[in-house]
Amino acid sequence: MNEGIDLPEAISNAFSYAIREALLYVGQTAPNPPVGCVILDQQGKILATAAHHEAGKLHAEALALRQCRVAGVWNKIHDVIVTLEPCNHIGRTPPCSESLLRTPARRIWVGVADPNPNVCGAGNERLRQGGKEVFLLRDLCGKKSLYWQKKCEDLIAPFIQSVTRGKAWITVKQALDVAGSMIPPIGKKTFTSFTSLCQAHQLRRGTEAIITGVNTIKEDNPSFTVRYVPDHPDRKRLLIICTKQQKPLEEIVPVNYIKNAEKNNFSLVTCSKIDDLPYLLHNHNILWGMVEGGPQLLQVIRQKKLWDEWLIFRKQNKGDDQLKLISNHLASPTRLLLSHFNFVDFSKRKEGTLCSLVS
């Protein structure tokens, strides 16, 4: 551990830019994690900023290095800041550790180690063997390094759960009126503010699957498309329909709904065994799914403890809706993704916290 060492200001700022860039592609990278990378010269000037866009395409480090070559600043590379430990194995793309070793970079700053137990630490070790100075944020003791370490963990929390526990991350989204009811007024589909709608659609954009109930489909005919904010181009998502019926999809959901959902780039799958939901998502290469359903589905998910985060929009008599986030973990991808919005509260779950909200 590097006692007393904290991040230089330029490195701290670079982590901010790297995370901001990675957030642009959250919801598009699965089964890979979102990763951001910034390259600096010796004076701390930014030479390149990049992120991993989607599986099979260049990793963040490789894309940033390409930008340096194109810009003619390759020889100026001094510091590489990356939110996740560079890979050291050959997959659909070459190992980033080897690419970095071929650069004049002196220092590599790593947000978090790779959570995959089969490869954790291998990239950092290869870089050190190759003569690079490697700084892992958890080994530093300053306030800034701890701050950015937590942000980097928030960024890949669903990926961490995927590779360590073999299941997807599930965030429940719930909207309540002033009285605490989930039922909108007659003739309306929502009662939340425009700001809350933007937040909800930003979260929908960042997830790869929507989880709902068959009654919500039949009663509300929801499209579950991303509106209010720009979506990822041509993004395909999974729609999980929870039902107790063990029948073919066409016998559970209206055929016209299936056709319209498929036009909107959804693949539809039913889930009749709710306990299997996190693993069903994982088997479809989903890192992060969002629940958008009625009181009955939310009650079951709460009772079965299938959720990782619970996001509550609550309408107020005056002013903006209140936004509350409850988590079963220290890390929170929702908190990071919606960080430009104000949460009235963020807390770890306490027994009984949600009882009155889903009954």
Short mmCIF file of C-alpha atoms in Angstrom, two decimals:
data_model
loop_
_atom_site.label_atom_id
_atom_site.label_comp_id
_atom_site.label_asym_id
_atom_site.label_seq_id
_atom_site.Cartn_x
_atom_site.Cartn_y
_atom_site.Cartn_z
CA MET A 1 0.00 0.00 0.00
CA ASN A 2 1.27 3.48 -0.88
CA GLU A 3 0.92 5.22 2.50
CA GLY A 4 0.03 8.90 2.25
CA ILE A 5 -0.13 8.98 -1.56
CA ASP A 6 -3.15 10.62 -3.18
CA LEU A 7 -4.01 11.49 -6.74
CA PRO A 8 -2.41 14.48 -8.46
CA GLU A 9 -5.07 16.96 -9.58
CA ALA A 10 -4.61 16.11 -13.26
CA ILE A 11 -5.12 12.39 -12.58
CA SER A 12 -8.20 13.06 -10.46
CA ASN A 13 -9.71 15.17 -13.23
CA ALA A 14 -8.85 12.45 -15.75
CA PHE A 15 -10.84 9.87 -13.78
CA SER A 16 -13.79 12.25 -13.91
CA TYR A 17 -13.57 12.47 -17.70
CA ALA A 18 -13.03 8.72 -18.08
CA ILE A 19 -16.14 7.89 -16.06
CA ARG A 20 -18.19 10.52 -17.84
CA GLU A 21 -17.21 9.02 -21.20
CA ALA A 22 -17.96 5.46 -20.05
CA LEU A 23 -21.42 6.50 -18.84
CA LEU A 24 -22.37 7.41 -22.41
CA TYR A 25 -22.27 3.70 -23.30
CA VAL A 26 -23.81 2.14 -20.19
CA GLY A 27 -26.53 -0.18 -21.46
CA GLN A 28 -24.70 -0.98 -24.69
CA THR A 29 -21.57 -2.89 -23.65
CA ALA A 30 -23.01 -6.12 -22.15
CA PRO A 31 -21.78 -8.71 -21.54
CA ASN A 32 -18.68 -6.52 -21.25
CA PRO A 33 -18.50 -3.80 -18.59
CA PRO A 34 -18.51 -0.08 -19.38
CA VAL A 35 -14.94 1.26 -19.23
CA GLY A 36 -13.44 4.71 -19.75
CA CYS A 37 -9.87 5.77 -20.49
CA VAL A 38 -8.02 9.09 -20.61
CA ILE A 39 -4.42 9.63 -21.79
CA LEU A 40 -2.32 12.57 -20.59
CA ASP A 41 1.00 14.06 -21.56
CA GLN A 42 3.70 14.81 -18.98
CA GLN A 43 2.19 18.22 -18.21
CA GLY A 44 -1.24 16.70 -17.53
CA LYS A 45 -2.85 17.81 -20.79
CA ILE A 46 -5.50 15.44 -22.17
CA LEU A 47 -4.39 13.73 -25.37
CA ALA A 48 -7.32 11.31 -25.76
CA THR A 49 -10.59 10.36 -24.08
CA ALA A 50 -12.35 7.12 -25.01
CA ALA A 51 -14.70 4.40 -23.81
CA HIS A 52 -15.62 0.86 -24.74
CA HIS A 53 -18.67 1.10 -27.01
CA GLU A 54 -19.92 -2.46 -27.26
CA ALA A 55 -18.78 -6.08 -27.13
CA GLY A 56 -16.50 -7.03 -30.00
CA LYS A 57 -15.34 -3.46 -30.60
CA LEU A 58 -12.15 -1.81 -29.35
CA HIS A 59 -11.65 -1.59 -25.61
CA ALA A 60 -11.36 1.89 -24.11
CA GLU A 61 -7.55 1.78 -23.90
CA ALA A 62 -7.13 0.61 -27.50
CA LEU A 63 -9.50 3.28 -28.78
CA ALA A 64 -7.70 6.02 -26.82
CA LEU A 65 -4.35 4.83 -28.19
CA ARG A 66 -5.76 4.90 -31.71
CA GLN A 67 -6.84 8.51 -31.15
CA CYS A 68 -3.29 9.38 -30.09
CA ARG A 69 -1.85 7.86 -33.27
CA VAL A 70 -4.34 9.67 -35.48
CA ALA A 71 -3.68 12.99 -33.70
CA GLY A 72 0.10 12.55 -34.01
CA VAL A 73 0.69 12.71 -30.23
CA TRP A 74 1.84 9.13 -29.68
CA ASN A 75 5.28 10.16 -28.41
CA LYS A 76 3.70 12.47 -25.83
CA ILE A 77 1.85 9.67 -23.98
CA HIS A 78 2.84 9.75 -20.33
CA ASP A 79 -0.10 8.79 -18.07
CA VAL A 80 -2.90 6.37 -18.87
CA ILE A 81 -5.99 6.54 -16.66
CA VAL A 82 -8.45 3.66 -16.97
CA THR A 83 -11.50 2.86 -14.83
CA LEU A 84 -10.95 -0.93 -14.93
CA GLU A 85 -7.77 -3.01 -14.93
CA PRO A 86 -6.55 -3.56 -18.52
CA CYS A 87 -7.24 -7.04 -19.83
CA ASN A 88 -4.35 -9.48 -20.25
CA HIS A 89 -6.05 -12.18 -22.30
CA ILE A 90 -7.01 -12.69 -25.91
CA GLY A 91 -10.75 -12.57 -26.48
CA ARG A 92 -12.62 -10.89 -29.31
CA THR A 93 -9.95 -8.17 -29.16
CA PRO A 94 -6.18 -8.26 -28.36
CA PRO A 95 -5.02 -7.81 -24.73
CA CYS A 96 -4.86 -4.14 -23.71
CA SER A 97 -1.88 -4.79 -21.43
CA GLU A 98 0.29 -5.64 -24.44
CA SER A 99 -0.95 -2.59 -26.34
CA LEU A 100 -0.02 -0.34 -23.41
CA LEU A 101 3.44 -1.91 -23.13
CA ARG A 102 4.17 -0.79 -26.68
CA THR A 103 3.57 2.86 -25.76
CA PRO A 104 5.89 5.41 -24.13
CA ALA A 105 3.50 5.63 -21.15
CA ARG A 106 5.30 5.84 -17.83
CA ARG A 107 2.38 5.44 -15.43
CA ILE A 108 -0.91 3.49 -15.53
CA TRP A 109 -3.64 4.55 -13.09
CA VAL A 110 -6.31 1.86 -12.54
CA GLY A 111 -9.70 2.53 -10.95
CA VAL A 112 -10.56 -1.02 -9.88
CA ALA A 113 -9.03 -4.44 -10.36
CA ASP A 114 -10.79 -6.88 -12.69
CA PRO A 115 -13.42 -8.61 -10.51
CA ASN A 116 -13.19 -11.84 -12.49
CA PRO A 117 -11.34 -14.19 -10.09
CA ASN A 118 -9.76 -16.00 -13.03
CA VAL A 119 -7.93 -12.92 -14.33
CA CYS A 120 -7.88 -10.44 -11.41
CA GLY A 121 -4.50 -8.72 -11.13
CA ALA A 122 -3.04 -10.29 -14.28
CA GLY A 123 -3.19 -7.10 -16.34
CA ASN A 124 -1.58 -4.96 -13.66
CA GLU A 125 1.14 -7.54 -13.06
CA ARG A 126 1.95 -7.80 -16.77
CA LEU A 127 2.29 -4.02 -16.98
CA ARG A 128 4.64 -3.95 -13.99
CA GLN A 129 6.72 -6.76 -15.47
CA GLY A 130 6.98 -4.71 -18.64
CA GLY A 131 8.41 -1.73 -16.77
CA LYS A 132 5.30 0.40 -16.26
CA GLU A 133 4.50 2.04 -12.95
CA VAL A 134 0.99 0.92 -11.99
CA PHE A 135 -1.22 2.63 -9.41
CA LEU A 136 -4.39 0.85 -8.24
CA LEU A 137 -6.70 3.27 -6.43
CA ARG A 138 -7.43 0.90 -3.54
CA ASP A 139 -3.71 0.87 -2.73
CA LEU A 140 -3.66 4.64 -2.27
CA CYS A 141 -4.82 6.29 0.93
CA GLY A 142 -6.07 9.72 -0.06
CA LYS A 143 -9.62 11.06 -0.14
CA LYS A 144 -9.58 11.60 -3.90
CA SER A 145 -8.41 8.07 -4.66
CA LEU A 146 -11.12 6.61 -2.40
CA TYR A 147 -13.74 8.83 -4.03
CA TRP A 148 -12.88 7.74 -7.58
CA GLN A 149 -12.48 4.12 -6.54
CA LYS A 150 -16.11 4.13 -5.36
CA LYS A 151 -17.23 5.78 -8.59
CA CYS A 152 -15.42 3.15 -10.65
CA GLU A 153 -17.07 0.42 -8.56
CA ASP A 154 -20.48 2.02 -9.12
CA LEU A 155 -19.79 2.00 -12.86
CA ILE A 156 -19.27 -1.77 -13.06
CA ALA A 157 -21.40 -3.01 -10.13
CA PRO A 158 -23.65 -5.12 -12.42
CA PHE A 159 -20.58 -6.64 -14.09
CA ILE A 160 -19.05 -7.46 -10.70
CA GLN A 161 -22.21 -9.30 -9.70
CA SER A 162 -22.31 -11.09 -13.05
CA VAL A 163 -18.78 -12.52 -12.86
CA THR A 164 -18.75 -13.26 -9.13
CA ARG A 165 -22.31 -14.46 -8.49
CA GLY A 166 -23.58 -15.49 -11.92
CA LYS A 167 -26.67 -13.29 -11.87
CA ALA A 168 -27.87 -9.96 -13.21
CA TRP A 169 -28.30 -6.72 -11.27
CA ILE A 170 -31.95 -5.75 -10.79
CA THR A 171 -33.16 -2.21 -10.13
CA VAL A 172 -36.81 -1.65 -9.29
CA LYS A 173 -38.35 1.62 -10.46
CA GLN A 174 -41.44 2.76 -8.58
CA ALA A 175 -43.54 5.91 -8.89
CA LEU A 176 -45.84 7.06 -6.08
CA ASP A 177 -48.35 9.88 -5.83
CA VAL A 178 -48.65 12.19 -2.83
CA ALA A 179 -50.76 9.62 -0.97
CA GLY A 180 -48.30 6.80 -1.69
CA SER A 181 -50.37 5.07 -4.39
CA MET A 182 -48.92 3.60 -7.58
CA ILE A 183 -52.17 4.00 -9.54
CA PRO A 184 -52.27 7.03 -11.91
CA PRO A 185 -55.44 9.13 -12.25
CA ILE A 186 -58.06 7.89 -14.71
CA GLY A 187 -57.01 8.69 -18.27
CA LYS A 188 -53.32 9.06 -17.47
CA LYS A 189 -50.38 6.66 -17.52
CA THR A 190 -48.20 8.64 -15.14
CA PHE A 191 -48.34 11.36 -12.52
CA THR A 192 -44.63 12.13 -12.21
CA SER A 193 -42.96 15.32 -13.42
CA PHE A 194 -41.09 15.85 -16.66
CA THR A 195 -37.80 15.74 -14.74
CA SER A 196 -38.73 12.36 -13.24
CA LEU A 197 -39.65 11.04 -16.67
CA CYS A 198 -36.23 12.07 -17.97
CA GLN A 199 -34.58 10.29 -15.05
CA ALA A 200 -36.64 7.14 -15.60
CA HIS A 201 -35.81 7.07 -19.30
CA GLN A 202 -32.13 7.70 -18.62
CA LEU A 203 -32.20 4.62 -16.40
CA ARG A 204 -34.12 2.67 -19.03
CA ARG A 205 -31.43 3.64 -21.56
CA GLY A 206 -28.73 2.34 -19.21
CA THR A 207 -30.26 -1.09 -18.68
CA GLU A 208 -30.36 -3.99 -21.12
CA ALA A 209 -33.65 -5.55 -20.04
CA ILE A 210 -37.09 -4.54 -18.82
CA ILE A 211 -38.92 -6.78 -16.37
CA THR A 212 -42.68 -6.46 -16.14
CA GLY A 213 -45.83 -8.43 -15.36
CA VAL A 214 -48.35 -9.88 -17.76
CA ASN A 215 -51.12 -7.75 -16.24
CA THR A 216 -49.15 -4.56 -16.93
CA ILE A 217 -48.89 -5.62 -20.58
CA LYS A 218 -52.62 -6.30 -20.87
CA GLU A 219 -53.83 -3.27 -18.94
CA ASP A 220 -51.37 -0.53 -19.99
CA ASN A 221 -49.99 -1.68 -23.37
CA PRO A 222 -46.58 -0.14 -22.51
CA SER A 223 -43.96 0.34 -25.23
CA PHE A 224 -40.96 0.48 -22.82
CA THR A 225 -39.05 2.44 -25.45
CA VAL A 226 -36.55 5.13 -24.49
CA ARG A 227 -37.97 8.61 -24.94
CA TYR A 228 -37.19 12.01 -23.37
CA VAL A 229 -33.45 11.23 -23.75
CA PRO A 230 -31.54 9.95 -26.82
CA ASP A 231 -31.25 6.16 -26.92
CA HIS A 232 -28.31 4.06 -28.09
CA PRO A 233 -28.62 3.66 -31.88
CA ASP A 234 -30.35 0.42 -32.92
CA ARG A 235 -30.14 -0.92 -29.37
CA LYS A 236 -31.82 -4.29 -28.86
CA ARG A 237 -33.22 -5.11 -25.43
CA LEU A 238 -34.81 -8.02 -23.63
CA LEU A 239 -38.35 -7.81 -22.27
CA ILE A 240 -39.02 -10.29 -19.49
CA ILE A 241 -42.72 -10.90 -18.85
CA CYS A 242 -43.41 -12.44 -15.45
CA THR A 243 -46.40 -14.76 -15.33
CA LYS A 244 -47.59 -17.80 -13.42
CA GLN A 245 -48.77 -19.38 -16.67
CA GLN A 246 -46.50 -21.97 -18.24
CA LYS A 247 -47.76 -21.45 -21.77
CA PRO A 248 -46.28 -20.24 -25.06
CA LEU A 249 -45.78 -16.49 -25.28
CA GLU A 250 -48.50 -16.11 -27.93
CA GLU A 251 -51.07 -17.58 -25.54
CA ILE A 252 -50.17 -15.14 -22.77
CA VAL A 253 -49.58 -11.83 -24.55
CA PRO A 254 -51.65 -10.37 -27.43
CA VAL A 255 -50.04 -11.08 -30.80
CA ASN A 256 -50.19 -7.41 -31.81
CA TYR A 257 -48.24 -6.47 -28.69
CA ILE A 258 -45.54 -9.00 -29.54
CA LYS A 259 -45.25 -7.65 -33.09
CA ASN A 260 -45.00 -4.04 -31.91
CA ALA A 261 -42.42 -4.92 -29.26
CA GLU A 262 -40.29 -6.73 -31.82
CA LYS A 263 -40.50 -3.67 -34.11
CA ASN A 264 -39.14 -1.68 -31.19
CA ASN A 265 -36.11 -4.03 -31.02
CA PHE A 266 -37.29 -6.09 -28.05
CA SER A 267 -36.86 -9.83 -27.67
CA LEU A 268 -39.65 -11.20 -25.49
CA VAL A 269 -39.18 -13.96 -22.93
CA THR A 270 -41.55 -15.20 -20.24
CA CYS A 271 -40.54 -16.00 -16.66
CA SER A 272 -42.88 -18.35 -14.79
CA LYS A 273 -40.45 -19.07 -11.95
CA ILE A 274 -39.75 -15.71 -10.36
CA ASP A 275 -36.90 -17.05 -8.21
CA ASP A 276 -34.97 -17.76 -11.41
CA LEU A 277 -35.27 -14.17 -12.66
CA PRO A 278 -31.69 -12.94 -11.91
CA TYR A 279 -30.21 -16.10 -13.45
CA LEU A 280 -32.53 -16.01 -16.45
CA LEU A 281 -31.29 -12.50 -17.19
CA HIS A 282 -27.67 -13.59 -16.74
CA ASN A 283 -28.17 -16.49 -19.16
CA HIS A 284 -29.28 -13.94 -21.77
CA ASN A 285 -26.03 -11.96 -21.27
CA ILE A 286 -27.83 -9.23 -19.35
CA LEU A 287 -25.84 -7.29 -16.78
CA TRP A 288 -28.55 -4.89 -15.61
CA GLY A 289 -32.32 -5.17 -15.73
CA MET A 290 -35.02 -2.76 -14.56
CA VAL A 291 -38.40 -3.69 -13.11
CA GLU A 292 -41.33 -1.65 -14.38
CA GLY A 293 -44.49 -3.29 -13.13
CA GLY A 294 -47.48 -3.05 -10.89
CA PRO A 295 -47.88 -3.43 -7.10
CA GLN A 296 -48.31 -7.21 -7.25
CA LEU A 297 -45.05 -7.86 -9.11
CA LEU A 298 -43.13 -5.43 -6.92
CA GLN A 299 -44.48 -7.08 -3.79
CA VAL A 300 -43.26 -10.49 -4.94
CA ILE A 301 -39.84 -9.15 -5.88
CA ARG A 302 -39.55 -7.50 -2.48
CA GLN A 303 -40.64 -10.62 -0.59
CA LYS A 304 -38.30 -12.85 -2.60
CA LYS A 305 -35.42 -10.35 -2.11
CA LEU A 306 -34.66 -10.38 -5.83
CA TRP A 307 -33.76 -6.71 -6.09
CA ASP A 308 -30.43 -4.92 -5.79
CA GLU A 309 -31.64 -1.31 -5.88
CA TRP A 310 -35.04 0.27 -5.36
CA LEU A 311 -35.61 3.68 -6.95
CA ILE A 312 -38.66 5.65 -5.80
CA PHE A 313 -40.14 8.72 -7.47
CA ARG A 314 -42.64 10.35 -5.13
CA LYS A 315 -44.86 13.22 -6.20
CA GLN A 316 -45.01 16.22 -3.88
CA ASN A 317 -47.80 18.73 -3.32
CA LYS A 318 -45.41 21.45 -4.45
CA GLY A 319 -42.14 21.43 -6.34
CA ASP A 320 -40.24 18.58 -7.96
CA ASP A 321 -40.83 14.92 -7.17
CA GLN A 322 -38.69 13.38 -4.45
CA LEU A 323 -36.14 10.84 -5.61
CA LYS A 324 -35.09 8.14 -3.14
CA LEU A 325 -32.69 5.25 -3.78
CA ILE A 326 -32.34 2.21 -1.53
CA SER A 327 -29.60 -0.32 -2.19
CA ASN A 328 -28.63 -3.78 -1.00
CA HIS A 329 -25.00 -2.92 -1.76
CA LEU A 330 -22.41 -0.23 -1.16
CA ALA A 331 -22.03 0.24 -4.90
CA SER A 332 -24.83 1.78 -6.95
CA PRO A 333 -24.87 2.10 -10.75
CA THR A 334 -28.14 4.04 -10.57
CA ARG A 335 -26.63 6.63 -8.24
CA LEU A 336 -23.78 7.13 -10.72
CA LEU A 337 -25.91 7.12 -13.86
CA LEU A 338 -28.31 9.68 -12.40
CA SER A 339 -25.63 11.63 -10.53
CA HIS A 340 -26.63 14.93 -12.18
CA PHE A 341 -30.03 14.63 -10.44
CA ASN A 342 -30.61 15.27 -6.74
CA PHE A 343 -31.51 12.33 -4.52
CA VAL A 344 -33.42 13.24 -1.39
CA ASP A 345 -31.94 10.12 0.18
CA PHE A 346 -29.57 7.26 -0.57
CA SER A 347 -29.32 4.46 1.94
CA LYS A 348 -28.56 0.82 2.47
CA ARG A 349 -31.68 -1.29 2.90
CA LYS A 350 -33.19 -1.68 6.34
CA GLU A 351 -35.77 -4.33 7.16
CA GLY A 352 -39.28 -2.98 6.66
CA THR A 353 -38.16 0.05 4.61
CA LEU A 354 -40.29 -0.90 1.60
CA CYS A 355 -43.29 -2.53 3.25
CA SER A 356 -45.58 0.48 3.04
CA LEU A 357 -44.45 1.33 -0.47
CA VAL A 358 -45.58 -1.82 -2.24
CA SER A 359 -48.59 -2.92 -0.24
#
